[in-house]
Coordinates of C-alpha atoms in Angstrom, one line a residue:
M3 CA 0.1 0.1 0.0
D4 CA 2.9 2.4 0.6
K5 CA 4.2 1.9 -2.9
V6 CA 0.8 2.7 -4.5
A7 CA 0.6 6.0 -2.2
I8 CA 4.2 7.2 -3.3
L9 CA 3.3 6.5 -7.0
S10 CA 0.1 8.5 -7.0
C11 CA 2.1 11.4 -4.9
Y12 CA 3.9 12.1 -8.4
N13 CA 1.1 11.9 -10.4
L14 CA -0.3 15.4 -9.7
S15 CA -3.4 14.7 -11.9
Q16 CA -4.6 12.1 -9.7
P17 CA -5.7 12.6 -6.2
A18 CA -3.8 11.1 -3.3
P19 CA -5.3 7.7 -2.1
N20 CA -7.3 8.0 0.9
L21 CA -5.4 5.4 3.1
P22 CA -7.5 3.6 5.7
S23 CA -6.3 4.6 9.4
R24 CA -5.6 1.0 10.2
F25 CA -2.7 1.3 7.8
P26 CA 0.6 2.7 9.3
V27 CA 1.6 5.6 7.2
S28 CA 5.2 6.4 6.8
S29 CA 7.1 9.4 7.0
A30 CA 8.2 8.9 3.4
V31 CA 4.2 9.0 2.3
R32 CA 3.7 12.1 4.5
A33 CA 6.5 13.9 2.9
C34 CA 5.4 13.3 -0.3
S35 CA 1.8 14.2 0.3
V36 CA 3.0 17.5 1.8
R37 CA 5.3 18.2 -1.7
R38 CA 2.3 17.6 -3.8
W39 CA 0.2 19.9 -1.9
L40 CA 2.9 22.9 -2.2
V41 CA 3.1 21.9 -5.8
R42 CA -0.7 22.2 -6.4
S43 CA -0.8 25.4 -4.3
A44 CA 2.0 27.1 -6.3
L45 CA 0.0 26.1 -9.7
S46 CA -3.3 27.2 -8.5
F47 CA -2.2 30.7 -6.8
P48 CA -2.7 33.6 -9.1
S49 CA 0.5 35.6 -10.1
P50 CA 1.0 39.1 -8.5
T51 CA 0.5 40.8 -11.5
S52 CA -2.7 39.5 -12.5
A53 CA -3.9 39.5 -8.8
F54 CA -2.9 43.2 -8.2
P55 CA -2.5 45.0 -11.3
S56 CA -2.1 48.3 -9.6
I57 CA 0.7 47.1 -7.5
F58 CA 2.6 45.3 -10.3
P59 CA 1.6 46.6 -13.5
L60 CA 2.6 44.8 -16.5
A61 CA 5.9 45.6 -18.1
T62 CA 5.9 46.1 -21.9
N63 CA 8.7 47.0 -24.4
A64 CA 7.3 50.5 -24.6
D65 CA 8.1 50.9 -20.8
D66 CA 11.8 49.7 -21.4
P67 CA 14.1 51.8 -23.5
F68 CA 16.4 48.8 -23.9
L69 CA 13.9 46.5 -25.5
P70 CA 12.8 46.8 -29.2
N71 CA 9.2 48.1 -29.3
D72 CA 7.2 48.1 -32.7
N73 CA 4.6 50.2 -31.3
K74 CA 6.6 53.4 -30.6
Q75 CA 6.1 56.3 -33.0
H76 CA 9.5 56.9 -34.8
P77 CA 9.9 60.3 -36.5
Q78 CA 8.5 60.6 -39.9
P79 CA 10.6 62.6 -42.6
Y80 CA 10.0 66.1 -43.3
Q81 CA 7.2 66.7 -45.5
Q82 CA 6.4 70.3 -47.2
Q83 CA 3.6 71.7 -45.4
Q84 CA 0.5 72.1 -47.7
Y85 CA -1.5 75.4 -47.9
P86 CA -5.1 75.9 -49.2
H87 CA -5.7 74.8 -52.8
G88 CA -2.9 72.4 -52.9
Q89 CA -0.3 75.3 -53.2
E90 CA 2.9 75.3 -51.4
Y91 CA 4.0 79.0 -50.4
P92 CA 7.6 80.2 -52.0
V93 CA 10.5 80.1 -49.7
H94 CA 12.1 83.6 -49.9
T95 CA 16.1 83.2 -49.5
Q96 CA 16.8 87.4 -50.2
Q97 CA 18.0 88.9 -46.9
P98 CA 16.4 92.4 -46.0
T99 CA 18.4 95.2 -47.4
A100 CA 19.1 98.7 -45.7
T101 CA 17.1 101.6 -47.0
P102 CA 18.7 104.8 -47.6
G103 CA 19.5 106.8 -44.4
M104 CA 20.0 103.6 -42.6
H105 CA 23.2 102.2 -41.2
V106 CA 23.6 98.3 -40.4
G107 CA 26.3 97.1 -38.1
G108 CA 29.6 99.1 -37.2
G109 CA 27.5 101.0 -34.2
G110 CA 27.1 104.8 -34.6
G111 CA 24.5 107.3 -34.6
N112 CA 22.3 109.0 -37.4
R113 CA 24.3 109.4 -40.4
N114 CA 22.0 111.5 -42.4
V115 CA 20.8 114.2 -39.5
K116 CA 19.3 116.7 -41.8
N117 CA 17.7 114.0 -44.1
M118 CA 19.3 115.2 -47.3
P119 CA 17.7 113.4 -50.2
Y120 CA 19.3 110.4 -51.9
D121 CA 19.7 109.9 -55.7
S122 CA 18.9 106.6 -57.7
N123 CA 22.3 105.3 -56.6
G124 CA 21.8 105.8 -52.9
K125 CA 24.2 109.0 -52.6
R126 CA 23.6 112.1 -51.1
D127 CA 25.1 116.0 -50.9
W128 CA 27.3 116.9 -48.0
S129 CA 25.1 118.4 -45.0
N130 CA 27.1 121.5 -45.6
G131 CA 28.4 123.1 -48.7
T132 CA 32.2 123.3 -49.3
F133 CA 32.0 127.2 -48.5
S134 CA 29.7 127.2 -45.6
C135 CA 33.1 126.8 -43.2
F136 CA 32.0 129.9 -41.5
G137 CA 29.5 128.0 -39.8
D138 CA 31.9 126.7 -37.5
C139 CA 34.6 129.7 -37.2
M140 CA 36.7 128.1 -34.6
T141 CA 37.4 124.9 -36.7
C142 CA 37.9 126.8 -39.6
C143 CA 40.5 129.1 -38.0
V144 CA 42.4 126.0 -36.7
A145 CA 42.4 124.4 -40.0
T146 CA 43.4 127.7 -41.8
W147 CA 46.8 128.1 -39.6
C148 CA 47.1 124.4 -38.3
P149 CA 45.7 122.1 -40.8
C150 CA 47.5 119.2 -39.2
I151 CA 45.5 119.7 -36.0
T152 CA 42.2 119.5 -37.7
Y153 CA 43.2 116.5 -39.8
G154 CA 44.5 114.6 -37.0
Q155 CA 41.2 115.1 -35.0
N156 CA 39.1 114.2 -38.0
K157 CA 41.1 111.1 -38.7
T158 CA 40.9 109.7 -35.0
R159 CA 37.5 110.7 -34.7
F160 CA 36.3 109.0 -37.9
E161 CA 38.2 105.8 -36.7
H162 CA 37.0 105.6 -33.3
L163 CA 33.5 105.8 -34.8
E164 CA 34.2 103.0 -37.0
Q165 CA 35.7 100.6 -34.7
Q166 CA 34.0 101.5 -31.3
G167 CA 30.5 102.9 -32.6
Y168 CA 30.6 106.0 -30.3
P169 CA 32.1 109.4 -30.2
H170 CA 35.8 109.9 -29.3
P171 CA 35.8 110.6 -25.6
S172 CA 38.6 113.4 -26.2
G173 CA 37.2 114.9 -29.4
G174 CA 40.1 113.5 -31.5
E175 CA 43.7 113.4 -30.9
S176 CA 45.4 117.0 -31.6
C177 CA 48.9 115.8 -31.5
G178 CA 49.1 112.2 -32.5
S179 CA 50.9 110.4 -35.0
D180 CA 48.7 111.5 -37.9
C181 CA 48.9 115.1 -36.8
L182 CA 52.8 114.9 -36.9
L183 CA 53.0 113.2 -40.3
H184 CA 50.8 115.9 -41.8
C185 CA 52.8 118.6 -40.3
L186 CA 56.2 117.0 -41.5
L187 CA 54.7 116.8 -45.2
T188 CA 53.2 120.3 -45.1
S189 CA 56.6 121.7 -43.9
C190 CA 59.2 120.0 -46.1
L191 CA 57.3 119.4 -49.1
G192 CA 54.0 121.4 -48.9
A193 CA 52.3 118.1 -49.5
G194 CA 50.2 117.4 -46.2
W195 CA 46.8 117.8 -48.4
V196 CA 47.7 114.5 -50.1
L197 CA 46.7 112.6 -46.8
Q198 CA 43.5 114.3 -46.9
I199 CA 42.5 112.7 -50.1
G200 CA 42.1 109.4 -48.4
S201 CA 40.8 110.5 -45.5
R202 CA 37.7 112.3 -47.2
E203 CA 37.1 109.4 -49.2
K204 CA 36.5 107.1 -46.3
I205 CA 34.3 109.8 -44.8
R206 CA 32.1 110.0 -48.2
D207 CA 31.8 106.1 -48.0
R208 CA 30.5 106.0 -44.2
Y209 CA 27.8 108.9 -45.1
K210 CA 26.9 107.8 -48.7
I211 CA 28.0 111.1 -50.1
E212 CA 28.6 111.5 -53.9
G213 CA 31.7 112.5 -55.2
G214 CA 34.8 110.8 -56.6
L215 CA 38.8 110.8 -56.3
M216 CA 39.1 113.5 -58.5
G217 CA 36.8 115.9 -56.9
D218 CA 38.6 114.8 -53.7
C219 CA 42.2 115.7 -54.8
C220 CA 41.1 119.3 -56.0
L221 CA 39.2 120.3 -53.3
S222 CA 41.8 119.3 -50.7
F223 CA 44.4 121.1 -52.9
C224 CA 42.6 124.3 -53.7
C225 CA 40.4 124.6 -50.4
N226 CA 42.2 122.7 -47.6
P227 CA 40.5 124.6 -44.8
C228 CA 37.1 124.5 -46.4
T229 CA 37.4 120.8 -46.7
L230 CA 38.7 120.0 -43.3
T231 CA 36.0 122.1 -41.9
Q232 CA 33.3 120.1 -44.1
E233 CA 34.6 116.9 -42.9
S234 CA 34.6 118.1 -39.0
R235 CA 31.0 119.2 -39.1
E236 CA 29.6 115.9 -40.9
L237 CA 31.4 113.9 -38.1
E238 CA 30.2 116.3 -35.5
Q239 CA 26.4 115.8 -36.5
E240 CA 26.7 112.1 -36.4
E241 CA 28.3 112.6 -32.9
M242 CA 25.8 114.9 -31.6
S243 CA 22.9 112.5 -32.7
M244 CA 24.3 109.9 -30.1
L245 CA 24.1 112.2 -27.0
P246 CA 21.4 112.1 -24.4
P247 CA 18.5 114.5 -25.1
K248 CA 18.7 117.7 -22.8
H249 CA 15.8 118.1 -20.4

């Protein structure tokens, strides 16, 4: 009878035989019955994830970034947006350009304070005429007797505006290297006016003033004090436009 009970313990599909109480049950049979009960209990007990879904949520591939997931939304290739009536708006690649009177980059103030009109080429006249030098008598007198000082001031003021974007703190260098070079050429060769040709051309380019190399050469040679005063007043107008308004 013990052998029949042991064999039935390993057959989980058949219940264990009810042994009569008059037959002694050995310890081997009792251990086999306990093991069969544990196996049946483990198979019939629900899993934690199915019994308690809120505590043990089912893990899917979408929750694990290291597992492949076919349900994830992969980025789609770029598609041109379709506008009404099936038309696509054209893409404009042309950059905006500055209108006359505007300046782009380089800092600075208003480069056309008097709102001088521009021609079809985007050029304008000087804000003050060549022979309007008596509008600034002090500068005109200095340019007449010591043109090297006015030239040095104009050149350093212009370079400071180009590089820093604001007026020169001291109003230009009166006795710098530019002034000394102009004084040396004027004293020895009388050719200090040659330096003013390049300086005048740069000022014209900054303020979009019409003119040419030949005109700059003739005016610098024949009307040296007038041209220096004219250039100084043009620079002064831009410098004054950057000062805070007076209350």
